[in-house]
Short mmCIF file of C-alpha atoms and ligand atoms in Angstrom, two decimals:
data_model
loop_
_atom_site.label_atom_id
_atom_site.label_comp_id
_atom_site.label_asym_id
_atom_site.label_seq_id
_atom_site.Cartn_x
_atom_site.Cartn_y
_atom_site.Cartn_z
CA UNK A 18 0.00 0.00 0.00
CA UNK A 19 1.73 3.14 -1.25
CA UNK A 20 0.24 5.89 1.94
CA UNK A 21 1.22 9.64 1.21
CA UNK A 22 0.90 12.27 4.00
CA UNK A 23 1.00 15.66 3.23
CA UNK A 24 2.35 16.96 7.52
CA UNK A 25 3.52 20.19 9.21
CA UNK A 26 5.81 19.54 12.50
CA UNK A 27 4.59 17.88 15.80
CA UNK A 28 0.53 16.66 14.48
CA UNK A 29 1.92 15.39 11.05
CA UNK A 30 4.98 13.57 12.48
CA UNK A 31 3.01 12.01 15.77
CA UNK A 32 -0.04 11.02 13.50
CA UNK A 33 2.62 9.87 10.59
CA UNK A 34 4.29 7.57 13.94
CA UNK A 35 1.08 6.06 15.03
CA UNK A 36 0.46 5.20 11.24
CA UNK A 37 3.89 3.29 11.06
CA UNK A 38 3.27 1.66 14.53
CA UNK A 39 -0.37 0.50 12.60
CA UNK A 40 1.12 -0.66 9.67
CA UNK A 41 4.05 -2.37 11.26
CA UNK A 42 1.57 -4.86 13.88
CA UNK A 43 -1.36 -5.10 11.16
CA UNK A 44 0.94 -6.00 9.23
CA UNK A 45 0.27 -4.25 6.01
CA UNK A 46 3.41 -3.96 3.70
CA UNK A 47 3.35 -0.37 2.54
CA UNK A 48 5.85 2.39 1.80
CA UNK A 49 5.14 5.99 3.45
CA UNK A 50 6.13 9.75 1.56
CA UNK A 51 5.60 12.00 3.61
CA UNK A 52 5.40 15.51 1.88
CA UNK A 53 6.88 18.23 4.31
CA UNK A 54 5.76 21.74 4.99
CA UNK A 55 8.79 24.13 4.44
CA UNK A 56 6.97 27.47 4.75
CA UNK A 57 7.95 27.76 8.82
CA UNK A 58 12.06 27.43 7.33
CA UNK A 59 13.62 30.53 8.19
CA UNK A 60 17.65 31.21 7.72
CA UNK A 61 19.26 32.44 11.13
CA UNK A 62 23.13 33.19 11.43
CA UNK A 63 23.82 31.57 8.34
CA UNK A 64 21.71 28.60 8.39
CA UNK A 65 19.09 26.74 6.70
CA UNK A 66 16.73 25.51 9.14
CA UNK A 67 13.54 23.94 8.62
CA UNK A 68 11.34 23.37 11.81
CA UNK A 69 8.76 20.96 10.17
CA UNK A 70 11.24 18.76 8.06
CA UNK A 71 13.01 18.23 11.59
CA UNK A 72 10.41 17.59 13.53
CA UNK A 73 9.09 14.69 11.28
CA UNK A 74 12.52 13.09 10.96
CA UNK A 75 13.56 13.39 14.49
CA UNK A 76 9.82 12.17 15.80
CA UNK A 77 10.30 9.24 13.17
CA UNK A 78 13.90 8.61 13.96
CA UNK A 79 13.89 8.58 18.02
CA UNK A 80 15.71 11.90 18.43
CA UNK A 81 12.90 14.20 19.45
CA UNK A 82 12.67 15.75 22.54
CA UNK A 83 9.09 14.30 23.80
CA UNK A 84 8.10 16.98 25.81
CA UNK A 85 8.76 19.70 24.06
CA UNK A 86 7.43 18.09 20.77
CA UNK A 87 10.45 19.88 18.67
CA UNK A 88 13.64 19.44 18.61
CA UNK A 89 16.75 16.94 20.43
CA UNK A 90 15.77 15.15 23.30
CA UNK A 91 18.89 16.05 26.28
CA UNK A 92 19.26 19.53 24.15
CA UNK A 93 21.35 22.27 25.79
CA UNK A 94 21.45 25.67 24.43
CA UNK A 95 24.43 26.99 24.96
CA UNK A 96 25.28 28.59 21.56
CA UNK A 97 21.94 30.27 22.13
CA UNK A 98 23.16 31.85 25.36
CA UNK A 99 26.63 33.02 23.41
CA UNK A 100 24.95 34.49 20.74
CA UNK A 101 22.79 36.77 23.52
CA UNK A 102 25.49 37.66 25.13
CA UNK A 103 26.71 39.41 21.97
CA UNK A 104 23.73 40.86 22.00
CA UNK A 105 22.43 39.69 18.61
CA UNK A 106 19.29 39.08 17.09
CA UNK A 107 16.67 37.38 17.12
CA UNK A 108 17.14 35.83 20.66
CA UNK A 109 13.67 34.61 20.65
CA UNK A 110 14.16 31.26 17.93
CA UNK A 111 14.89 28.10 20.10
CA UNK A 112 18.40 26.99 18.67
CA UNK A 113 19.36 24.04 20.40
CA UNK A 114 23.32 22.82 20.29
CA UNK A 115 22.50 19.56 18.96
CA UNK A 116 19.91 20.29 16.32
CA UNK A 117 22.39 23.28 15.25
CA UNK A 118 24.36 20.24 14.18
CA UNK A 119 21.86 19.47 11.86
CA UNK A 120 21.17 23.05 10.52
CA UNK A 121 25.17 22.70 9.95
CA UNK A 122 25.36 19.72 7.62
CA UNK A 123 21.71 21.41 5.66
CA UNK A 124 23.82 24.59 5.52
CA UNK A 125 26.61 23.16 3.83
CA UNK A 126 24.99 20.77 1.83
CA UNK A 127 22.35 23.47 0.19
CA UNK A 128 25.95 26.07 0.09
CA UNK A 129 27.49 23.09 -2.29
CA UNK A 130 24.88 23.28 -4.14
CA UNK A 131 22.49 20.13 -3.38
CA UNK A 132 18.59 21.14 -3.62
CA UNK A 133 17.09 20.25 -0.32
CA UNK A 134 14.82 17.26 -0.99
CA UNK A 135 18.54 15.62 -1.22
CA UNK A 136 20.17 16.88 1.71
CA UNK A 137 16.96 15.98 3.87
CA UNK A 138 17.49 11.98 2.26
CA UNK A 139 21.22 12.68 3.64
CA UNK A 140 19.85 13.75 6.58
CA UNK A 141 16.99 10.63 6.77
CA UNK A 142 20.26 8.07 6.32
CA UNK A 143 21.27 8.65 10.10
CA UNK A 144 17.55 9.26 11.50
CA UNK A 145 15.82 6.32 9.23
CA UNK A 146 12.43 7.61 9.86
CA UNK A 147 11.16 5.01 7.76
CA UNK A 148 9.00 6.75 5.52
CA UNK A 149 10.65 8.53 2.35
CA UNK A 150 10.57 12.40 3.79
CA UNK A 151 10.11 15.08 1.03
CA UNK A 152 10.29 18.55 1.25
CA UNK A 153 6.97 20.32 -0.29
CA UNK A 154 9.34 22.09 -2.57
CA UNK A 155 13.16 22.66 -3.28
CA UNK A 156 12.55 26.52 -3.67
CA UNK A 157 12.76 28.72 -1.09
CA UNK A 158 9.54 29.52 0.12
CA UNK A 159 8.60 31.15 3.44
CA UNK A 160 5.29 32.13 4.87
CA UNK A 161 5.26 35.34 6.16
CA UNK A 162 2.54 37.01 8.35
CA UNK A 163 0.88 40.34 7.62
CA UNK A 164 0.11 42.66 10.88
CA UNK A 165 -0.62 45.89 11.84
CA UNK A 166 2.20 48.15 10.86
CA UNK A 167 4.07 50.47 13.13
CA UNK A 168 2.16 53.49 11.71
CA UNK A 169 -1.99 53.61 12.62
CA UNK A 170 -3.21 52.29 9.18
CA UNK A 171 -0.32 50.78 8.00
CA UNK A 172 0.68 47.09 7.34
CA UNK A 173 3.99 45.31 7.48
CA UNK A 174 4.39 41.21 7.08
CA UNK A 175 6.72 39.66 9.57
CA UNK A 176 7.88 36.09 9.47
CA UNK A 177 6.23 33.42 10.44
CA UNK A 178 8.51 32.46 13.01
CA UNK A 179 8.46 35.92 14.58
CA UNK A 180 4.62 36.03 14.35
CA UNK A 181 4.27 32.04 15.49
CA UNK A 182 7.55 32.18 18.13
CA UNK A 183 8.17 35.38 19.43
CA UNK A 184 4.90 36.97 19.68
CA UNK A 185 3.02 33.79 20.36
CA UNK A 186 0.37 34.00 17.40
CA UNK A 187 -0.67 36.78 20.05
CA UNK A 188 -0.91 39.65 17.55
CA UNK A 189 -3.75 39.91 14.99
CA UNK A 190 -2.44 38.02 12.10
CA UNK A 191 -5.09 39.93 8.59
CA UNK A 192 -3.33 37.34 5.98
CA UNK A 193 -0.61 34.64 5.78
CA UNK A 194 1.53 34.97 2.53
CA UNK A 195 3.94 32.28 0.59
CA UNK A 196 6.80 34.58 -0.41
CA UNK A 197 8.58 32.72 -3.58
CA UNK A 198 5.53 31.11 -3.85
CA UNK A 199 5.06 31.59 -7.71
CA UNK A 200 8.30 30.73 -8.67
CA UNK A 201 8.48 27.42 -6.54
CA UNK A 202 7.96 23.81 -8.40
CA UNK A 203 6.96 20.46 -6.09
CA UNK A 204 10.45 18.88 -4.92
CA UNK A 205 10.94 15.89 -7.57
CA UNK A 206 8.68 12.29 -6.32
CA UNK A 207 5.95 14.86 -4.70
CA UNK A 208 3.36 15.19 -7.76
CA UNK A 209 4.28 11.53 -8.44
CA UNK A 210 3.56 10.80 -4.63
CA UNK A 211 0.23 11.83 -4.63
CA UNK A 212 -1.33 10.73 -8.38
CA UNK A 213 0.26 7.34 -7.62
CA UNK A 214 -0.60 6.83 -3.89
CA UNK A 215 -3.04 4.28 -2.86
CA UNK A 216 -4.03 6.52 -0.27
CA UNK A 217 -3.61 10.32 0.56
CA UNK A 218 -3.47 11.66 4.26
CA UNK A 219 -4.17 14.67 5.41
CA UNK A 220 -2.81 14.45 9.49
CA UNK A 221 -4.21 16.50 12.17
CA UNK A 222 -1.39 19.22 11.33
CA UNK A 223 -2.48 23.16 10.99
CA UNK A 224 -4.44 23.57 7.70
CA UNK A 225 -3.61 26.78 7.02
CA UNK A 226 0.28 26.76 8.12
CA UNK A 227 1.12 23.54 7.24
CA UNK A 228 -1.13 21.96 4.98
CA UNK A 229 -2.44 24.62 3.88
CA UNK A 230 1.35 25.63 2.77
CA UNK A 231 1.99 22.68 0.75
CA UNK A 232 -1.44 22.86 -0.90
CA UNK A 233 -0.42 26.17 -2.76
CA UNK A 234 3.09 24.86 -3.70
CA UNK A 235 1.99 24.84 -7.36
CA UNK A 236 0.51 21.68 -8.45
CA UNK A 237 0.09 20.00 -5.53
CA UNK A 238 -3.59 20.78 -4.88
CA UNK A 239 -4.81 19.80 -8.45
CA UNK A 240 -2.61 16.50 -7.83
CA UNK A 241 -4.57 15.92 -4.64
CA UNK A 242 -7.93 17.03 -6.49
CA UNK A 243 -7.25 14.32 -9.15
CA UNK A 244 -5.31 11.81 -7.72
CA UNK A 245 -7.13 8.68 -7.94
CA UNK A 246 -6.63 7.72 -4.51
CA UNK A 247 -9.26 8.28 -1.45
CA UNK A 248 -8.03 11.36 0.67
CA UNK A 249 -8.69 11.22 4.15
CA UNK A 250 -7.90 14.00 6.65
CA UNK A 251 -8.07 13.86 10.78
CA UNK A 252 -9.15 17.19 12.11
CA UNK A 253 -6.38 18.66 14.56
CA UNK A 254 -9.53 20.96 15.91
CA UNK A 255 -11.28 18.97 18.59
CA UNK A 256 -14.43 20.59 20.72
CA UNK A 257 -14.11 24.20 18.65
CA UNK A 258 -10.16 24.18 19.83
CA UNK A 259 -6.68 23.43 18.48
CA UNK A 260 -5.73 20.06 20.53
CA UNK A 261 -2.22 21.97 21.10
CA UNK A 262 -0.64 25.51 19.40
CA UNK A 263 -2.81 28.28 17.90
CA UNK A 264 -4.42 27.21 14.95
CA UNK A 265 -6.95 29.20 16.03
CA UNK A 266 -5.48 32.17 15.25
CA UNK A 267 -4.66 31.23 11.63
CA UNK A 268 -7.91 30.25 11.03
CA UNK A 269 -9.61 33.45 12.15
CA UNK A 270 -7.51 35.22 9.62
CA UNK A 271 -8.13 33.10 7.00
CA UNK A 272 -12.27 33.74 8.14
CA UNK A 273 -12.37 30.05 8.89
CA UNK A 274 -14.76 28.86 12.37
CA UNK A 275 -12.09 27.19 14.77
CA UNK A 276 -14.51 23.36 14.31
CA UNK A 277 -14.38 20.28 13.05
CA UNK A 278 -16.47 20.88 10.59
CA UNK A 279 -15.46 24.30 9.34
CA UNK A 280 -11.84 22.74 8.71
CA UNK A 281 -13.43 20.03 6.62
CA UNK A 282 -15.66 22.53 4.66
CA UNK A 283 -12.40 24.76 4.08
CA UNK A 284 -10.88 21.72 2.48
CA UNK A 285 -14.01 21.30 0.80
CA UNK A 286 -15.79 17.79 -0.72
CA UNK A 287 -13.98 16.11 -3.70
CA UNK A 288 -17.50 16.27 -5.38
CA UNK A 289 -17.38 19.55 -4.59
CA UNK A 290 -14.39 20.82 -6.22
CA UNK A 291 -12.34 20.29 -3.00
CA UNK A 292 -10.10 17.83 -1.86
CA UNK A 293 -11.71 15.31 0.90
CA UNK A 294 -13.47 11.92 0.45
CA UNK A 295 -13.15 11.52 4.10
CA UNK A 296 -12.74 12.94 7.18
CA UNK A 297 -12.15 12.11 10.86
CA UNK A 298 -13.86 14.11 14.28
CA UNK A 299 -13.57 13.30 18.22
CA UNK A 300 -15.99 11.06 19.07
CA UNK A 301 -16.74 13.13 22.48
CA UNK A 302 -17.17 16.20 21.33
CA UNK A 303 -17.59 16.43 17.80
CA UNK A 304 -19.89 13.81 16.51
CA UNK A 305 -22.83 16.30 15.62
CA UNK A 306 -20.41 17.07 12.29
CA UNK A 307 -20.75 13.60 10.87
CA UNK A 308 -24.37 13.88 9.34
CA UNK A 309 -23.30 18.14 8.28
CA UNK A 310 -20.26 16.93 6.52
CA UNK A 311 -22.04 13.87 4.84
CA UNK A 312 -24.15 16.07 3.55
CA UNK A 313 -21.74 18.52 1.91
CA UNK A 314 -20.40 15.16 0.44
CA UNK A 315 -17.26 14.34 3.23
CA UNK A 316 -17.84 10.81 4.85
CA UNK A 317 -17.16 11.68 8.46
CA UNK A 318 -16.47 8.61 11.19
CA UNK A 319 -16.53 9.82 14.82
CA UNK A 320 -13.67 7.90 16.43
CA UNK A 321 -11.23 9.11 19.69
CA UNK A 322 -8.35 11.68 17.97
CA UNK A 323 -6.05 12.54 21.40
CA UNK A 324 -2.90 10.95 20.38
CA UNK A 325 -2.11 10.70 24.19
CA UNK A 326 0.27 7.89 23.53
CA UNK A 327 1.48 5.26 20.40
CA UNK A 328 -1.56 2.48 20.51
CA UNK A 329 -4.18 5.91 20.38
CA UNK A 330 -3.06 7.17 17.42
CA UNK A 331 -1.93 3.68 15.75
CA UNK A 332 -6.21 3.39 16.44
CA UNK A 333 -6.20 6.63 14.60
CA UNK A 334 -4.21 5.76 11.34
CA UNK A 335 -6.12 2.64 11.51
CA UNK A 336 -9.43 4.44 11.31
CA UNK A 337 -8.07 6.76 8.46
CA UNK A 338 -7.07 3.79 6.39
CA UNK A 339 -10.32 2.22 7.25
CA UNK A 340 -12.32 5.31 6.28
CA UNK A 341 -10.19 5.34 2.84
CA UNK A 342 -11.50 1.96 1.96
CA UNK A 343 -14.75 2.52 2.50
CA UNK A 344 -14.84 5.68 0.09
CA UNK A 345 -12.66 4.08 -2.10
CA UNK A 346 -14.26 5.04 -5.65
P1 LIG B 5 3.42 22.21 13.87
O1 LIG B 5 3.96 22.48 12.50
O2 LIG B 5 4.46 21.75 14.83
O3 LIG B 5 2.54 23.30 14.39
O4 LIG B 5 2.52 20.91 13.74
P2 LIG B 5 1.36 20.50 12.74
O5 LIG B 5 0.91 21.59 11.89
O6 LIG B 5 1.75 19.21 12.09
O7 LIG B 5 0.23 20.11 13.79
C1 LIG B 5 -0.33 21.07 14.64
C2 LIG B 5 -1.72 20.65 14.96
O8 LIG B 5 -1.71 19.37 15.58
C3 LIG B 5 -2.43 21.58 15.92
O9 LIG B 5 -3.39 22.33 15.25
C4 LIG B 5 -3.05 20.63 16.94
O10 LIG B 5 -4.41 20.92 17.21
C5 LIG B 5 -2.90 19.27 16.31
N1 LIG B 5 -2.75 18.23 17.30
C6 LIG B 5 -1.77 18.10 18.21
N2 LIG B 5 -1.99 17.03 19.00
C7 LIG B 5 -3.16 16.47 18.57
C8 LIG B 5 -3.93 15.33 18.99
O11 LIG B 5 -3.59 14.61 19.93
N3 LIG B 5 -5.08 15.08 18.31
C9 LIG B 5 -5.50 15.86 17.26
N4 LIG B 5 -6.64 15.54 16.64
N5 LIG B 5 -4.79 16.94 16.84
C10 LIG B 5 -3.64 17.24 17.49
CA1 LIG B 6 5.10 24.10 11.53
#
C-alpha cells in the first residue's frame, strides 16, 4: 500500500508515527512519503533551518525531545546563550546545540549546491524515519505574516517564526503569505507521490500553516484534487479548539470557524471541487459534524483523535485507512 501524507511539525509527524506503529503490527506492507511543509524554514546566522522537516525526521527517527514536541531530546542551548550575550538578534528562535548540528550539515549541503529534498534523504540516512521524507518544494519559500504596521493604518508582514515564536500568534495576524511562492515547483517524487498513492493523508497538522502551505506549492492541490486515490484528513480541531498551538489564530484570519467541521468545509468535498473523500472528528465532542459533513459530500467517522500515547493514534491511522476503503471510488 503506497500511503502519502502531506504533515507540518509535531501533528503530522506524531499522527505519521502512530500510522507506522499501525502498519508495522497489522501488518500491512506499505511504503510511506511523507510531503513536508517548508513554509515555517527561516535562515538564522547563516543557516538553513527547517522546523517541520526536523520535527518529522527526528519524531520518526527517536531523536525528538518528547516533551517539548520539537527538537533533540537532552538539548542544551548553549550557543543560544553566546549568541545573547553578543547581544544579537533574534534571541527569541529556540536553537538548540545539537539540532544546530543538523542546521550545519543542511547549511553546507544546500551552500554546495544540493537542492534540499537531497540533503533531507542525507539527513533521513542517520535518522531512518522510515517513511521517504520530502520537502513540499526545493525553492525557497517562506510564509510570512501580515500585521498591523508600526504606523496607525499601515501594514507590514513579519515572518512566520516571529509572528508564530516570538509573539506567540498573540498579535492579529489579517493574511498569511507564501513569499517565492510563484516561482516554486513540487520537490521531484511529490506530484508523483500523490497521483500514484493508494491513499492520501491529510494528518491533524495546521491547515492553514502547514497543509495549507503545501497545498499552494503549485501543483500540488490539483494533484490531490485528481489523484485517484481516497483522501482522508483527521481534524487537529477537537471541541471548537486546536488540541495543542494556535491554529486558532490562523484560522480566524483566514475567516475560517475554529470546528471540526469548518476545517473540513475549508478543504471542501472532492465532489465539490475540494479535496476530501473523508474525514475524521472526536468522538466526544464532535460527533454532531458527521451527518453536516455527509451532507456537503465528506464521509465523516466519529472515532477518539487525542494521540495521548502510540496504541491511540496507531487506532487513529487505523481508522483513516479504514475510512479510505470505504470511500474508495
Ligand atoms: P506544527 O507544524 O508543529 O505546528 O505541527 P502540525 O501543523 O503538524 O500540527 C499542529 C496541529 O496538531 C495543531 O493544530 C493541533 O491541534 C494538532 N494536534 C496536536 N496534537 C493532537 C492530537 O492529539 N489530536 C489531534 N486531533 N490533533 C492534534
Ligand atoms: Ca510548523
Amino acid at each position: 500500500m503506497r500511503i502519502t501524507v502531506l504533515a507540518g511539525g509535531i501533528g503530522g509527524a506524531r499522527f505519521t508515527r502512530g500510522l507506522l506503529h499501525h502498519l508495522r503490527t497489522a501488518p500491512i506492507e506499505s511504503h510511506v512519503t511523507v510531503i513536508g511543509n517548508t513554509g515555517d524554514d527561516i535562515r538564522l546566522f547563516g543557516l538553513q533551518i527547517c522546523p517541520d522537516l526536523d520535527t518529522v525526521m527526528y519524531t520518526l527517527g527517536g531523536g525528538i525531545s518528547e516533551e517539548r514536541g520539537w527538537g533533540r531530546e537532552d538539548e542544551t542551548f548553549a550557543i543560544k546563550e553566546e549568541l545573547a550575550a553578543y547581544g544579537v538578534q533574534p534571541d527569541w528562535f529556540g536553537l538548540g546545540d545539537r539540532d544546530t548540528a543538523t542546521h550545519l550539515v543542511r547549511s553546507q549541503m544546500l551552500a554546495a549546491g544540493y537542492p534540499l529534498s537531497a540533503v533531507t534523504a542525507a539527513l533521513c540516512d542517520r535518522w531512518q524515519p522510515g517513511v521517504e521524507l520530502l520537502p513540499m518544494s526545493d525553492d525557497r519559500v517562506e510564509t510570512h505574516v501580515v500585521v498591523d504596521g508600526d504606523e496607525p493604518g499601515t501594514r507590514k508582514a513579519i515572518h512566520f517564526q516571529e509572528w508564530w515564536v516570538r509573539h506567540r500568534a498573540g498579535i492579529p495576524a489579517h493574511d498569511f503569505v507564501l513569499v517565492g511562492r510563484d516561482d516554486a515547483r513540487p520537490a521531484p517524487g511529490v506530484l508523483e507521490a500523490i497521483s500514484g498513492a493508494d491513499v492520501v493523508l491529510l494528518p491533524p497538522s495546521n491547515p492553514v500553516v502547514s497543509v495549507g502551505t503545501i497545498l499552494q506549492v503549485p501543483g500540488v492541490r490539483d494533484a490531490v484534487r485528481t489523484t485517484a486515490a481516497p483522501v482522508v484528513g483527521v481534524s487537529p480541531i477537537v471541541g471548537g479548539a486546536p488540541v495543542r498551538g494556535m491554529a486558532d489564530a490562523c484560522l480566524t484570519a483566514i475567516g475560517v470557524k475554529t470546528s471540526a467541521a469548518a476545517v473540513a468545509l475549508h478543504y471542501g468535498a472532492r465532489t465539490a471541487d475540494g479535496l476530501l473523500d473523508g474525514w475524521l472528528v472526536h468522538d466526544e465532542s464532535d460527533a454532531d459534524a458527521v451527518d453536516e459533513l455527509a451532507a456537503a459530500g465528506i464521509e465523516t467517522r466519529a472515532v477518539p483523535l487525542l494521540m495521548t500515547d502510540l496504541a491511540a493514534t496507531a487506532a487513529i491511522a487505523a481508522a483513516a485507512l479504514h475510512l479510505a476503503e470505504s470511500v474508495r471510488r
